[in-house]
Tab-separated table of C-alpha atoms and ligand atoms in Angstrom:
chain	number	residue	atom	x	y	z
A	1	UNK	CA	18.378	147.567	122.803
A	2	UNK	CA	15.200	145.901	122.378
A	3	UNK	CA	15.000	142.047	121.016
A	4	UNK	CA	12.404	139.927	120.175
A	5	UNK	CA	11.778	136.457	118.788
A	6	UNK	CA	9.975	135.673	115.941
A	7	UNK	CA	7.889	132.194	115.142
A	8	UNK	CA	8.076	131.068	112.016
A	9	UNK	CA	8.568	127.808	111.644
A	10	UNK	CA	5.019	126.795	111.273
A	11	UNK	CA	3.809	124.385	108.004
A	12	UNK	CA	0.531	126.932	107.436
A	13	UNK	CA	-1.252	123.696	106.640
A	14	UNK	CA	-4.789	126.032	106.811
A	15	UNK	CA	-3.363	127.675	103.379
A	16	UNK	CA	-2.267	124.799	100.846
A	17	UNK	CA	-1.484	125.010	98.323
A	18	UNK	CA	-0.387	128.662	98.432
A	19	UNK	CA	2.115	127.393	101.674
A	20	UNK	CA	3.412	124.123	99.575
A	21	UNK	CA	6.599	125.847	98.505
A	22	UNK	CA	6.373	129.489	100.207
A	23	UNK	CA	6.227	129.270	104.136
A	24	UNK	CA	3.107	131.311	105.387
A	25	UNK	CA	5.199	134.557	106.553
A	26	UNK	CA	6.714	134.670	103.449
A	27	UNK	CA	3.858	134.872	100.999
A	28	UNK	CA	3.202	138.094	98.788
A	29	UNK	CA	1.003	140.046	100.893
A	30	UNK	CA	0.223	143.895	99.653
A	31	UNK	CA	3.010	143.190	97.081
A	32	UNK	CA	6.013	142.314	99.468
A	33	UNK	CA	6.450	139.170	101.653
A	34	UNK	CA	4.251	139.147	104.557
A	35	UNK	CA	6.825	139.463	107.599
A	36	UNK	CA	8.589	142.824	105.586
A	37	UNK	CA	5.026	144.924	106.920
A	38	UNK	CA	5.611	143.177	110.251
A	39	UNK	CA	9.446	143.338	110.224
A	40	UNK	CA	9.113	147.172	109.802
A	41	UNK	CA	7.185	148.004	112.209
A	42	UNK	CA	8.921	146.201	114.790
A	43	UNK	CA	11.951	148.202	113.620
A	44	UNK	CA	9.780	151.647	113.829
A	45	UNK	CA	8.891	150.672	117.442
A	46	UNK	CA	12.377	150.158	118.385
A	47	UNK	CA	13.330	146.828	117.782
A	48	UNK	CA	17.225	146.348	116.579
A	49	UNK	CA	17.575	142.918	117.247
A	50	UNK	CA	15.299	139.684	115.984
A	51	UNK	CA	16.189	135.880	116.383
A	52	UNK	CA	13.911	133.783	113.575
A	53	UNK	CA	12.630	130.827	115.180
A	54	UNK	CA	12.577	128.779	111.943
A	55	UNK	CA	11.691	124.769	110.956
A	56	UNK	CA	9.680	124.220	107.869
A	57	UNK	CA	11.261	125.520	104.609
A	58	UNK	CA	13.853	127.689	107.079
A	59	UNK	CA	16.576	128.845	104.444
A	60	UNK	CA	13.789	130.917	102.689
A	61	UNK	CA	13.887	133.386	105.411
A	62	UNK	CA	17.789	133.658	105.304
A	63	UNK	CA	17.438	134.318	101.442
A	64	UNK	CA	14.878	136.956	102.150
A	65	UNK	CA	16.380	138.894	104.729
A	66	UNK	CA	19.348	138.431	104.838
A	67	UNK	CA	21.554	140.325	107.681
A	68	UNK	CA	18.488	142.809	107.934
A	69	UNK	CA	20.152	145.864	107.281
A	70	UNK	CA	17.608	146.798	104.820
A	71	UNK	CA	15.339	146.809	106.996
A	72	UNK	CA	17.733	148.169	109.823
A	73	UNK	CA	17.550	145.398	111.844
A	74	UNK	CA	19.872	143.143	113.093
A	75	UNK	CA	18.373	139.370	112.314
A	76	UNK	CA	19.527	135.804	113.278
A	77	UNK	CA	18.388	132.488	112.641
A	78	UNK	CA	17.455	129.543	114.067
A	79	UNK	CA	16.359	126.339	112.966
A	80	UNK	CA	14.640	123.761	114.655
A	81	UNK	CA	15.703	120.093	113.430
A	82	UNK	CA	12.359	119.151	114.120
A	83	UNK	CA	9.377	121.691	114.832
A	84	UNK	CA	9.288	122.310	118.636
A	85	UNK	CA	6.025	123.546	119.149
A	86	UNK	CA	5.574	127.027	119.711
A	87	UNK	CA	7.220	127.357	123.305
A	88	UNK	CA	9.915	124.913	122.293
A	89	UNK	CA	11.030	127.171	119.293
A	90	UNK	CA	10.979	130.322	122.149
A	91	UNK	CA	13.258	128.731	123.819
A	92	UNK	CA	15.123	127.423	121.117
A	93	UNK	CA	15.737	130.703	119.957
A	94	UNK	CA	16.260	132.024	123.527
A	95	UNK	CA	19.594	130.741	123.719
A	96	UNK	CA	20.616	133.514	121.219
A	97	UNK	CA	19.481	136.390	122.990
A	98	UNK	CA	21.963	139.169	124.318
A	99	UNK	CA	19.619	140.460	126.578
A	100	UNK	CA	20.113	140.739	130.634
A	101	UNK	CA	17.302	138.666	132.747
A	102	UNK	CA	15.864	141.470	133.791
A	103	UNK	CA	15.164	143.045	130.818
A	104	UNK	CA	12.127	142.765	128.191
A	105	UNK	CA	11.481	140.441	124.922
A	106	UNK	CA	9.395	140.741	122.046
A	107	UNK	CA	8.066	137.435	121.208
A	108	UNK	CA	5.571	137.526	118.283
A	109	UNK	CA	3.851	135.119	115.968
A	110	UNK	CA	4.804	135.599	112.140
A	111	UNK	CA	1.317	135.022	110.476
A	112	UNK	CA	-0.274	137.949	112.496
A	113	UNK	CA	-0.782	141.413	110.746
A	114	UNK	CA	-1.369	143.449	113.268
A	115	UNK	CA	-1.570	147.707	114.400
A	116	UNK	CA	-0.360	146.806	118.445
A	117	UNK	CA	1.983	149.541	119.724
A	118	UNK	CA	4.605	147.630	120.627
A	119	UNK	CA	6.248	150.170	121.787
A	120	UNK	CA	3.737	150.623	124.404
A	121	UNK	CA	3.184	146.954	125.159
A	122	UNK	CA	7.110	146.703	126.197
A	123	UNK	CA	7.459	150.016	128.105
A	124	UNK	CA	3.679	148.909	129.892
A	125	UNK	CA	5.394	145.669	130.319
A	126	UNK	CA	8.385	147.078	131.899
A	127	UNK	CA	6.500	149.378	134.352
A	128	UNK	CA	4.369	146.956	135.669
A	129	UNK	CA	7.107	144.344	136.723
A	130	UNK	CA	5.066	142.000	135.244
A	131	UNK	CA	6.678	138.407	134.332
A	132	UNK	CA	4.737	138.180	130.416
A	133	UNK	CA	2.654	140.460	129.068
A	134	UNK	CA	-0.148	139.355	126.607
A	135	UNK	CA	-1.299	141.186	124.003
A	136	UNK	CA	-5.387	140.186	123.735
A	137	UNK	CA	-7.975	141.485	121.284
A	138	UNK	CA	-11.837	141.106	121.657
A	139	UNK	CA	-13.527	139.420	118.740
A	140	UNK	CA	-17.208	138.206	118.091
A	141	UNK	CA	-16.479	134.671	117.846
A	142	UNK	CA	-14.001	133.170	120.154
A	143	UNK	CA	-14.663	129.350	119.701
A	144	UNK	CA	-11.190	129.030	117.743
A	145	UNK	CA	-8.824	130.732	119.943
A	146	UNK	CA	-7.692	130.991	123.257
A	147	UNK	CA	-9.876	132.553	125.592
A	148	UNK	CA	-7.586	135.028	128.147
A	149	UNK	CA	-10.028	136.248	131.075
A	150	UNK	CA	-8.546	138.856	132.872
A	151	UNK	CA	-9.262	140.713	135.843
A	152	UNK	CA	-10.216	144.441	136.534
A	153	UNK	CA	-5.923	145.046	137.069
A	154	UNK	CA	-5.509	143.495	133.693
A	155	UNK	CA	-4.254	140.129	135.480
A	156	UNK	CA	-4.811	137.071	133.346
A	157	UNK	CA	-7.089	134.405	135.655
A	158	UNK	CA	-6.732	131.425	133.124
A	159	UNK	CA	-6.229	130.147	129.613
A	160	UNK	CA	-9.050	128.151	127.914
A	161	UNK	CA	-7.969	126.384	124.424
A	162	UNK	CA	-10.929	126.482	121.833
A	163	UNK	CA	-13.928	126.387	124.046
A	164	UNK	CA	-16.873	125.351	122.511
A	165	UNK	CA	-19.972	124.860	124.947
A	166	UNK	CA	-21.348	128.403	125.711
A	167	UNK	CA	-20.401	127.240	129.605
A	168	UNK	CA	-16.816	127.705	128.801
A	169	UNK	CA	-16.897	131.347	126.886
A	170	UNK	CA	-16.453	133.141	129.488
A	171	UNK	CA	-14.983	135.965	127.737
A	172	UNK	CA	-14.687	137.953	124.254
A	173	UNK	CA	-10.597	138.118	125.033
A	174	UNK	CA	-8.286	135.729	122.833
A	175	UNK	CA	-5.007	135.564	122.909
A	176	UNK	CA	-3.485	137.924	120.059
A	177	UNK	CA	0.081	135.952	119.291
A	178	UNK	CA	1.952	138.468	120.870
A	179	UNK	CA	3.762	138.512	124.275
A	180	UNK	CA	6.358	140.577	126.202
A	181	UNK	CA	8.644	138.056	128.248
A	182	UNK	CA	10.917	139.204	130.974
A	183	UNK	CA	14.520	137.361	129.869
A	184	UNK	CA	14.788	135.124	132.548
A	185	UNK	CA	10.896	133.514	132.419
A	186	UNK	CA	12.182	132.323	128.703
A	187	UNK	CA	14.913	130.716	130.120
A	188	UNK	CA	12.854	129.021	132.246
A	189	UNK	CA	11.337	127.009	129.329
A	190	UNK	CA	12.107	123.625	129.007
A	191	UNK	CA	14.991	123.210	126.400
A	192	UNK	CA	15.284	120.456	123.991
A	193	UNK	CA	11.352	119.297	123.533
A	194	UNK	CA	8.017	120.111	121.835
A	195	UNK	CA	5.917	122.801	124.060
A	196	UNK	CA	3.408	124.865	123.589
A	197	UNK	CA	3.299	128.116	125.493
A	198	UNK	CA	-0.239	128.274	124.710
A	199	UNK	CA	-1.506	125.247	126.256
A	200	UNK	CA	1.551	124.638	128.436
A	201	UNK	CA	4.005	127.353	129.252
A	202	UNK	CA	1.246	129.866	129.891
A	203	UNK	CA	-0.758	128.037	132.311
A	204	UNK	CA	1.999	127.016	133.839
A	205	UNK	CA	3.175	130.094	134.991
A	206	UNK	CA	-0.088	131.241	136.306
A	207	UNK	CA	-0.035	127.991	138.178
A	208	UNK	CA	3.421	129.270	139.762
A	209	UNK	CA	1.931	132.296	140.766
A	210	UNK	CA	3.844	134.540	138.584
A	211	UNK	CA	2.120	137.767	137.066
A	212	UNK	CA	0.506	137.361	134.116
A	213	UNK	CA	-0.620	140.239	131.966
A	214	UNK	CA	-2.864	141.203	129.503
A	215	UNK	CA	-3.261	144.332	127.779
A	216	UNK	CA	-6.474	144.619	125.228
A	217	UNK	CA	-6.655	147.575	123.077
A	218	UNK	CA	-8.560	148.316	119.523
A	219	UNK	CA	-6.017	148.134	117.063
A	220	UNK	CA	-6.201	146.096	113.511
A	221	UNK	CA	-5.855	142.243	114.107
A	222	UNK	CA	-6.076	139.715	111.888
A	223	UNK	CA	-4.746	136.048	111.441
A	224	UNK	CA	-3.861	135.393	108.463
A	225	UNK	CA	-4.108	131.694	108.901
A	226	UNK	CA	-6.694	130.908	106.602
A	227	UNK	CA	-7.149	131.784	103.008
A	228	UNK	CA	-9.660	133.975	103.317
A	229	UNK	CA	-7.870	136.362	106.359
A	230	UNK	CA	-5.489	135.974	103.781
A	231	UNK	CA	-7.245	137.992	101.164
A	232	UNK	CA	-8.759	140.380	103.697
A	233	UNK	CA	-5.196	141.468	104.711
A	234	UNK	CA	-3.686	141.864	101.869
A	235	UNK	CA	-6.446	144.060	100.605
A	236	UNK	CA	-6.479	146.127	103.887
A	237	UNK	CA	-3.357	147.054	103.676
A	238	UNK	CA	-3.908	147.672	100.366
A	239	UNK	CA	-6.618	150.286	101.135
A	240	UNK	CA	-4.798	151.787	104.088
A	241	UNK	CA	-6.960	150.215	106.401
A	242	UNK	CA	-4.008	148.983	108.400
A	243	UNK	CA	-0.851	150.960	108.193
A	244	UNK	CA	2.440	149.533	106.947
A	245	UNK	CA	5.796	151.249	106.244
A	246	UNK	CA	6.414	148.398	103.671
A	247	UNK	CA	3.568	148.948	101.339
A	248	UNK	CA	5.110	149.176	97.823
A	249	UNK	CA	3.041	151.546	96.667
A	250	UNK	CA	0.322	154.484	97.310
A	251	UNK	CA	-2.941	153.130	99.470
A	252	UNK	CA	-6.046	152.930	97.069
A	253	UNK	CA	-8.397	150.342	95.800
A	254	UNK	CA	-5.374	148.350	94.141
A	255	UNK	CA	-1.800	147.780	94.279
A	256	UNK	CA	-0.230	146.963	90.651
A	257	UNK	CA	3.446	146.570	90.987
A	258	UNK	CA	5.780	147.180	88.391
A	259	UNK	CA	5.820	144.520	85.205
A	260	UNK	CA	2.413	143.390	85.744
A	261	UNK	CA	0.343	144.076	82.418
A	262	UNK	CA	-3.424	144.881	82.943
A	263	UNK	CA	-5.822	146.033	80.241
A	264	UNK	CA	-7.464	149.312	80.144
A	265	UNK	CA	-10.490	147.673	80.035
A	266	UNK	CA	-10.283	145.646	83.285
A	267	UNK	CA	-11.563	146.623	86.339
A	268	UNK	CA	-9.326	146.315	89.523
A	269	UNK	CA	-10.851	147.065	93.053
A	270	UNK	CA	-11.430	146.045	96.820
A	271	UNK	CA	-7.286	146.047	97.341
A	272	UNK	CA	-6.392	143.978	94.523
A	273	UNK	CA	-2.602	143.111	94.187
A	274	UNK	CA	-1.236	142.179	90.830
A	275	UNK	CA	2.006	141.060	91.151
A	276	UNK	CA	5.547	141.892	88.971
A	277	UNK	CA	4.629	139.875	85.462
A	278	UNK	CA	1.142	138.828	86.085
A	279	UNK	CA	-1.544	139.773	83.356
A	280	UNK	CA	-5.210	140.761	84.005
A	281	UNK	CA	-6.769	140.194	79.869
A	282	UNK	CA	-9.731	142.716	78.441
A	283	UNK	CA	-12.683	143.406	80.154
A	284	UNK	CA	-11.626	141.031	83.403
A	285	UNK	CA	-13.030	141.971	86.774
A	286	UNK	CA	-10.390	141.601	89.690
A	287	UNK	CA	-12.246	142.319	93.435
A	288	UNK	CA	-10.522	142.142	96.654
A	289	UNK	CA	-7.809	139.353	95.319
A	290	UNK	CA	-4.256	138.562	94.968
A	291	UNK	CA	-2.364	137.772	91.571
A	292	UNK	CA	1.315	136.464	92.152
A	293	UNK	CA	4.025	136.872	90.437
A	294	UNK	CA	3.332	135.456	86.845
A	295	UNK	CA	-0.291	134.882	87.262
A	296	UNK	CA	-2.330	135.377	84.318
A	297	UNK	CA	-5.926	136.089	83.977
A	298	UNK	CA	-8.020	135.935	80.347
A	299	UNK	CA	-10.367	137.920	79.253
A	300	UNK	CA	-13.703	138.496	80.713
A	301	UNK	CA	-13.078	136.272	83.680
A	302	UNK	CA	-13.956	137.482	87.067
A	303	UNK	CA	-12.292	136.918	90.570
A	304	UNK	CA	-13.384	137.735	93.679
A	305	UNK	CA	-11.719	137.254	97.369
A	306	UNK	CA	-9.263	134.817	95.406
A	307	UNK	CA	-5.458	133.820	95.364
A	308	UNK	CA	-4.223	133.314	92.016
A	309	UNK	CA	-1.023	131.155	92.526
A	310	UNK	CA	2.587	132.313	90.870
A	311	UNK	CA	2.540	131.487	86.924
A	312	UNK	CA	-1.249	129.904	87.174
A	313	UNK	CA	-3.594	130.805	84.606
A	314	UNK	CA	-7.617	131.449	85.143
A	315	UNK	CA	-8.977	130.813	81.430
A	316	UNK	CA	-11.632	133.463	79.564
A	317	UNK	CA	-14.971	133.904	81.218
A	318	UNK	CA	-14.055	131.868	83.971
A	319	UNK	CA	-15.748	132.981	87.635
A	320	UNK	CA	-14.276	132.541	90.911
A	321	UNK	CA	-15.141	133.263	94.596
A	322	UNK	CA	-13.258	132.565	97.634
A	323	UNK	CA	-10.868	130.429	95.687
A	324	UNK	CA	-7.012	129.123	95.841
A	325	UNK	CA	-5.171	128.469	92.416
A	326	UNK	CA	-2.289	126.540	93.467
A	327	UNK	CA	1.115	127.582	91.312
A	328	UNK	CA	1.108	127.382	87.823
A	329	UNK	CA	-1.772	125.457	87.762
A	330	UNK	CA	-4.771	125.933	84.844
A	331	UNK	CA	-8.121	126.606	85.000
A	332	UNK	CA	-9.848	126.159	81.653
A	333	UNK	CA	-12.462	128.579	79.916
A	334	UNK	CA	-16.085	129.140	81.484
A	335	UNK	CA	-15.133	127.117	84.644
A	336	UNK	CA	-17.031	129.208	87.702
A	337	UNK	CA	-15.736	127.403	90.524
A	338	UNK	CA	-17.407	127.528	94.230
A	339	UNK	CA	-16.373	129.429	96.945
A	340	UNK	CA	-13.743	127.233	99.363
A	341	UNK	CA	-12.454	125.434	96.130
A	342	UNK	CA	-8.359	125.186	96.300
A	343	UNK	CA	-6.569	124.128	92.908
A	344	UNK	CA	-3.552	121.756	93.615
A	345	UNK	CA	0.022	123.456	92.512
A	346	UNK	CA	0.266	122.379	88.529
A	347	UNK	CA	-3.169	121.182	88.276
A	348	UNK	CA	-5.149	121.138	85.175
A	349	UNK	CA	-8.811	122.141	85.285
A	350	UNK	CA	-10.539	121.587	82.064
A	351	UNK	CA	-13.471	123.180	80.361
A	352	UNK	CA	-16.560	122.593	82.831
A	353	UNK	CA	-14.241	120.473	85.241
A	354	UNK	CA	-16.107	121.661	88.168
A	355	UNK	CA	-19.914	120.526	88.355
A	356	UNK	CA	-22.243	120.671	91.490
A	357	UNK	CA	-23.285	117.120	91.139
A	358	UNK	CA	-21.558	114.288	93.110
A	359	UNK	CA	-19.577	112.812	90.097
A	360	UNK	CA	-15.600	113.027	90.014
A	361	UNK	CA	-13.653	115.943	88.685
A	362	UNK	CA	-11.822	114.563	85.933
A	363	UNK	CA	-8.772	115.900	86.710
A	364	UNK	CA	-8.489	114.213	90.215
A	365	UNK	CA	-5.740	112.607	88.898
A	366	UNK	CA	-3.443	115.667	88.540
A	367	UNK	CA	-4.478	116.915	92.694
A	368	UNK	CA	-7.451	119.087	92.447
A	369	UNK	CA	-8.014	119.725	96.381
A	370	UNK	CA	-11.003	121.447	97.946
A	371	UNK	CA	-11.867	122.272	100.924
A	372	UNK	CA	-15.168	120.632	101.920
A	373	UNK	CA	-17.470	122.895	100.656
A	374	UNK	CA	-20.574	120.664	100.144
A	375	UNK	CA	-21.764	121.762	96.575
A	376	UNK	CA	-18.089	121.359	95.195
A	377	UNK	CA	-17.127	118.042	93.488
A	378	UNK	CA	-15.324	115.384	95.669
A	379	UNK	CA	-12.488	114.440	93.660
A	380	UNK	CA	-9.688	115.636	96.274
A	381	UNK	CA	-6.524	113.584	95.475
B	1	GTP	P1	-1.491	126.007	110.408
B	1	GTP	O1	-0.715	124.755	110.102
B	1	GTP	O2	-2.354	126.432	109.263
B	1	GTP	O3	-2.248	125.936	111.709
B	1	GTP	O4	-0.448	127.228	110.579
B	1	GTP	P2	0.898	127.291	111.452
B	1	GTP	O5	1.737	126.124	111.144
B	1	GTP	O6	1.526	128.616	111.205
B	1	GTP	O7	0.419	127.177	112.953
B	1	GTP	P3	-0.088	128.316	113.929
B	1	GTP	O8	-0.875	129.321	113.167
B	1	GTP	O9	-0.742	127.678	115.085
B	1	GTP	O10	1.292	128.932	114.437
B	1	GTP	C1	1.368	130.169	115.116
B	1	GTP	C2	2.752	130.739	114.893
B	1	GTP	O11	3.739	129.903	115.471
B	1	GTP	C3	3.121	130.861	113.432
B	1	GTP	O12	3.842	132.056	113.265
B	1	GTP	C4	3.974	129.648	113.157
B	1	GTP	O13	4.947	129.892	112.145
B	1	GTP	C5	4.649	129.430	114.496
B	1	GTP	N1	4.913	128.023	114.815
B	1	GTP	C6	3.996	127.049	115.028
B	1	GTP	N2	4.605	125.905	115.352
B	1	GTP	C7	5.943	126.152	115.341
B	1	GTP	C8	7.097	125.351	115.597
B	1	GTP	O14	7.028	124.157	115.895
B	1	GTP	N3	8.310	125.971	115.482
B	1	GTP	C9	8.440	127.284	115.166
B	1	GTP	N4	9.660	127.799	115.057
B	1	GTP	N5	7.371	128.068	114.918
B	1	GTP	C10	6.132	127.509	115.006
């Protein structure tokens, strides 16, 4: 038997309004809810058993899942009263393990979609008699991760938070959101508080003098923490650019699921999902987006890199880049709204309710949010 913990429980702050009544691993990605691509290919690695570490909006996951037997797992939940931080929920969720102390756990973050072998991370993990295992991928700009030197065995020296002065980057390697634990280091975890393994468990142990691992390979990685990782993943799956057992459909350049209308006339491309009910209108250009369930696009309007919330509605002609439409909220016709802009769930957007000059949106009032982008109004309420 092979378990493994899974971290949930997060608020995915970095993706309102899409995370406002849908916890991050749950969200629609390449048609199915984000964890099922994850969930399966735990399960093809050889993963029977997985304890949900859960907190914010927890009985989603329950309805989702269920038992797992779809999915031929075995799943249980937890749920933290209050969030426990990242190595507070491990340990949380520790308690339900079945595992000996010897043997080794999957822990894994749920907002990362990711090609590891797992497989080969616990059996490398295993061999080496290592205490954790870290899985670490190099990436061109670490400055919002944490940095995981290692040495030329593959033993971790130290683990920098979010470095920032080029003094500090010492290295391309950043820690991936995926771990192998031997049993009894989890249970070593303080119970019954907020920790972070990241900035506290981890460091720890290296401090002990336990063996710390990491393991770097080339396989797809991405965070889908912000909205536009978001996008990417969905439409790489989408394209077959990472592989998932889940995807609801054949790989090409879009993924229309069953019940969604879209006009012969409309162009769909770049791993577009349209989503059970939602309408793309005549002549409409869809690029490298997702339309949720319900979502409606009018004619001639063009999205690109965009999440169209469940039920919203993006009027005729309308253009958007880079953009979050909260649930059913409204954008009016001819509205070409700047990249970063996010659209409040139930918002209404009227006709030229975005302008690049400092004056109020008038629609404050009903929660238009953006992001910060400088040429966007500044009416975020
Ligand atoms: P942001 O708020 O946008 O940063 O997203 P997040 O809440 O998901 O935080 P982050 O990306 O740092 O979390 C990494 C992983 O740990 C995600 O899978 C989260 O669901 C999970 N996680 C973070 N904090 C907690 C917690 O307190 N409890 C549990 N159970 N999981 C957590």
């Amino acid at each position: 038997m092979t378990e493994a913990i899974l971290l949930v429980g997060g608020q995915g702050t970095r993706l309102r309004p899409l995370t406002s009544h849908i916890p991050k691993p749950l969200l629609p990605v390449a048609g199915v809810p984000f964890l099922t691509h994850q969930l399966a290919r735990a399960a093809a690695a050889g993963v029977t058993r997985i304890v949900f570490a859960t907190s914010y909006l927890a009985e989603l996951f329950e309805d989702e899942f269920g038992d797992g037997s779809r999915l031929g797992l075995e799943l249980e939940y937890v749920v933290e009263e209050t969030a426990l931080g990242t190595g507070g929920a491990i340990r949380n969720a520790t308690e339900r393990l079945r595992s000996a102390p010897g043997e080794p756990v999957l822990v894994f973050n749920g907002d990362i979609l990711s090609g590891v072998d797992l497989a080969a991370l616990r059996d490398g993990h295993r061999a080496s008699g290592a205490d954790v295992t870290l899985h670490l991928k190099r990436v061109a700009d670490p400055r919002a991760f944490g940095l995981v030197p290692t040495d030329a065995e593959g033993r971790v020296q130290a683990f920098l938070e979010k470095p920032q002065t080029p003094e500090e980057i010492t290295t391309d390697q950043i820690n991936a959101g995926c771990y192998v634990f031997t049993r009894s280091v989890l249970d070593r975890i303080p119970a019954g508080r907020v920790v972070s393994v990241e900035r506290e468990t981890f460091p720890e142990l290296l401090a002990s003098g336990a063996h710390v691992r990491g393991v770097v390979d080339d396989a797809y990685w991405l965070d889908l923490g912000t909205p536009a990782a978001f996008v990417q993943g969905s439409a790489d799956l989408v394209r077959g650019e990472v592989a998932s057992p889940a995807l609801p459909g054949p790989v090409g350049d879009a993924l229309v699921l069953p019940g969604a209308h879209v006009h012969p006339s409309a162009v769909l491309s770049g791993g577009t999902v349209v989503a059970t009910g939602a309408v793309v209108g005549e002549g409409a250009v869809v690029e490298g987006s997702v339309l949720l369930a319900g979502a409606e696009i009018a004619a001639r309007a063009s999205v690109h890199r965009s999440v169209v919330g469940r039920r919203a509605r993006v009027g005729e002609g309308c253009v958007l880049d880079s953009v979050v439409i909260g649930d059913a909220a409204r954008v009016a016709e001819g509205n070409e709204l700047p990249p970063g802009l996010r659209i409040a769930c139930g918002a209404h957007l009227p006709a030229h309710g975005v302008r690049t000059s400092a004056s109020p949106v008038p629609c404050a009032a009903q929660g238009i949010a953006h992001s910060g982008v400088p040429h966007a109004s500044s009416a975020a309420h």
